[in-house]
């Protein structure tokens, strides 16, 4: 039964400095809603309501966002502004939230391993909130459907121009169904000539708990960090792991261009 979703959110967000000096990158708003709230909404839509955050120093705003603010509630109750809080109130009442801290930022793989105490022996979703996605149904919902069929770890992939492969983890594998690839290996940030395909991993995963064993044994990889890509690649050597070409659109909101593009797209969708 898939009910848990982990949000690694301990990174420094250096590409958004100085905005992220005292504020988590995950709280940057796309129009009027923080990135992390979009991610949690996508998880809820997919039925994943046990939400776990891997947070770190300077990330208190995330905890406060997913909690009741009594003073604010008192202030706006019965006014024309009350509806602004309707969505977040609904989220708070329909989920459980748990937090753990990553003390040293040793990479995404290390962040996931840090979240193990929130996950236990269960399969779980992973959302990197700075990969902002517009999809109908949401990408996690699409992946949960696939998990019901295959029961194995799944990574969401999209085609990228070959010249950009060094920005991503890239999969190697064979297409076993339309848009579904059995992964034989993965490389983090390969140069275009070393890239086994142009299918890049994006920030949506469903992982089975045996991934923690690979993570425990994982040595630092690209950038000296414990890479989730390397651990999943090791896992794929002895286990079925799927790359799933999702339907929808992704914006890399870890970069200024992606962030502005996402903001414009959402704003255009809101204005009549
Ligand atoms: P990024 O590679 O985007 O790093 O992490 P970052 O620190 O957030 O941003 P930049 O590169 O400095 O601008 C991808 C995801 O992994 C999390 C981040 O919070 C983000 O959601 N992460 C990364 C951790 O939780 N811990 C880490 O040690 C590294």
Tab-separated table of N, CA and C in Angstrom, residues 1-7 43-44 46-52 96 98 115-127 140 144 205-207 212:
chain	number	residue	atom	x	y	z
A	1	UNK	N	0.857	-1.209	0.000
A	1	UNK	CA	0.000	0.000	0.000
A	1	UNK	C	0.889	1.253	0.000
A	2	UNK	N	0.644	2.127	-0.938
A	2	UNK	CA	1.491	3.311	-1.094
A	2	UNK	C	0.790	4.521	-0.457
A	3	UNK	N	1.292	4.983	0.664
A	3	UNK	CA	0.677	6.160	1.310
A	3	UNK	C	1.718	7.224	1.658
A	4	UNK	N	3.005	6.863	1.558
A	4	UNK	CA	4.049	7.780	2.046
A	4	UNK	C	4.720	8.527	0.907
A	5	UNK	N	5.055	9.757	1.196
A	5	UNK	CA	5.779	10.548	0.201
A	5	UNK	C	6.834	11.395	0.902
A	6	UNK	N	8.041	11.324	0.384
A	6	UNK	CA	9.175	12.027	0.996
A	6	UNK	C	9.552	13.243	0.156
A	7	UNK	N	9.751	14.354	0.838
A	7	UNK	CA	10.154	15.596	0.171
A	7	UNK	C	11.546	16.004	0.672
A	43	UNK	N	0.980	14.926	-4.438
A	43	UNK	CA	1.047	13.686	-3.646
A	43	UNK	C	-0.344	13.297	-3.151
A	44	UNK	N	-1.085	14.258	-2.655
A	44	UNK	CA	-2.433	13.959	-2.139
A	44	UNK	C	-3.316	13.412	-3.258
A	46	UNK	N	-2.466	11.695	-5.637
A	46	UNK	CA	-2.052	10.311	-5.913
A	46	UNK	C	-2.352	9.385	-4.733
A	47	UNK	N	-2.966	9.916	-3.669
A	47	UNK	CA	-3.318	9.089	-2.504
A	47	UNK	C	-2.206	8.977	-1.477
A	48	UNK	N	-1.152	9.786	-1.628
A	48	UNK	CA	-0.026	9.726	-0.682
A	48	UNK	C	-0.210	10.847	0.342
A	49	UNK	N	-0.761	10.496	1.481
A	49	UNK	CA	-1.104	11.536	2.460
A	49	UNK	C	-0.221	11.495	3.708
A	50	UNK	N	0.703	10.534	3.782
A	50	UNK	CA	1.692	10.560	4.874
A	50	UNK	C	2.922	11.278	4.333
A	51	UNK	N	3.018	12.534	4.672
A	51	UNK	CA	4.029	13.390	4.054
A	51	UNK	C	5.242	13.501	4.993
A	52	UNK	N	6.411	13.217	4.453
A	52	UNK	CA	7.645	13.351	5.233
A	52	UNK	C	8.571	14.378	4.593
A	96	UNK	N	-0.881	13.660	7.217
A	96	UNK	CA	-0.019	13.704	8.399
A	96	UNK	C	1.345	14.205	7.927
A	98	UNK	N	5.486	14.712	8.892
A	98	UNK	CA	6.593	14.325	9.773
A	98	UNK	C	7.874	14.936	9.220
A	115	UNK	N	15.820	10.198	5.439
A	115	UNK	CA	14.363	10.095	5.605
A	115	UNK	C	13.883	8.685	5.927
A	116	UNK	N	14.805	7.741	6.013
A	116	UNK	CA	14.418	6.344	6.230
A	116	UNK	C	13.548	6.160	7.472
A	117	UNK	N	13.862	6.869	8.542
A	117	UNK	CA	13.077	6.700	9.775
A	117	UNK	C	11.626	7.145	9.607
A	118	UNK	N	11.345	7.957	8.582
A	118	UNK	CA	9.958	8.375	8.334
A	118	UNK	C	9.232	7.366	7.438
A	119	UNK	N	9.988	6.524	6.762
A	119	UNK	CA	9.416	5.645	5.735
A	119	UNK	C	9.258	4.211	6.244
A	120	UNK	N	10.269	3.737	6.989
A	120	UNK	CA	10.219	2.357	7.464
A	120	UNK	C	10.320	1.388	6.300
A	121	UNK	N	9.552	0.311	6.389
A	121	UNK	CA	9.668	-0.763	5.396
A	121	UNK	C	8.522	-0.666	4.377
A	122	UNK	N	8.337	0.513	3.835
A	122	UNK	CA	7.213	0.731	2.916
A	122	UNK	C	7.714	1.307	1.598
A	123	UNK	N	6.974	1.016	0.503
A	123	UNK	CA	7.292	1.750	-0.718
A	123	UNK	C	6.882	3.205	-0.529
A	124	UNK	N	7.526	4.106	-1.245
A	124	UNK	CA	7.235	5.524	-1.008
A	124	UNK	C	7.478	6.352	-2.273
A	125	UNK	N	6.763	7.468	-2.345
A	125	UNK	CA	6.994	8.420	-3.418
A	125	UNK	C	8.057	9.413	-2.991
A	126	UNK	N	8.732	10.012	-3.965
A	126	UNK	CA	9.683	11.100	-3.688
A	126	UNK	C	9.355	12.245	-4.641
A	127	UNK	N	9.267	13.443	-4.079
A	127	UNK	CA	9.010	14.634	-4.904
A	127	UNK	C	10.105	15.658	-4.644
A	140	UNK	N	2.654	11.951	-10.246
A	140	UNK	CA	2.680	10.890	-9.223
A	140	UNK	C	1.495	9.946	-9.390
A	144	UNK	N	1.753	6.006	-9.746
A	144	UNK	CA	1.109	5.057	-8.829
A	144	UNK	C	0.374	3.989	-9.638
A	205	UNK	N	9.768	10.091	-8.112
A	205	UNK	CA	10.195	8.696	-7.995
A	205	UNK	C	9.166	7.930	-7.173
A	206	UNK	N	9.059	6.640	-7.447
A	206	UNK	CA	8.457	5.721	-6.481
A	206	UNK	C	9.540	4.694	-6.198
A	207	UNK	N	9.837	4.508	-4.919
A	207	UNK	CA	10.954	3.625	-4.561
A	207	UNK	C	10.473	2.537	-3.608
A	212	UNK	N	17.124	1.511	0.361
A	212	UNK	CA	17.928	2.014	1.483
A	212	UNK	C	19.228	1.213	1.639
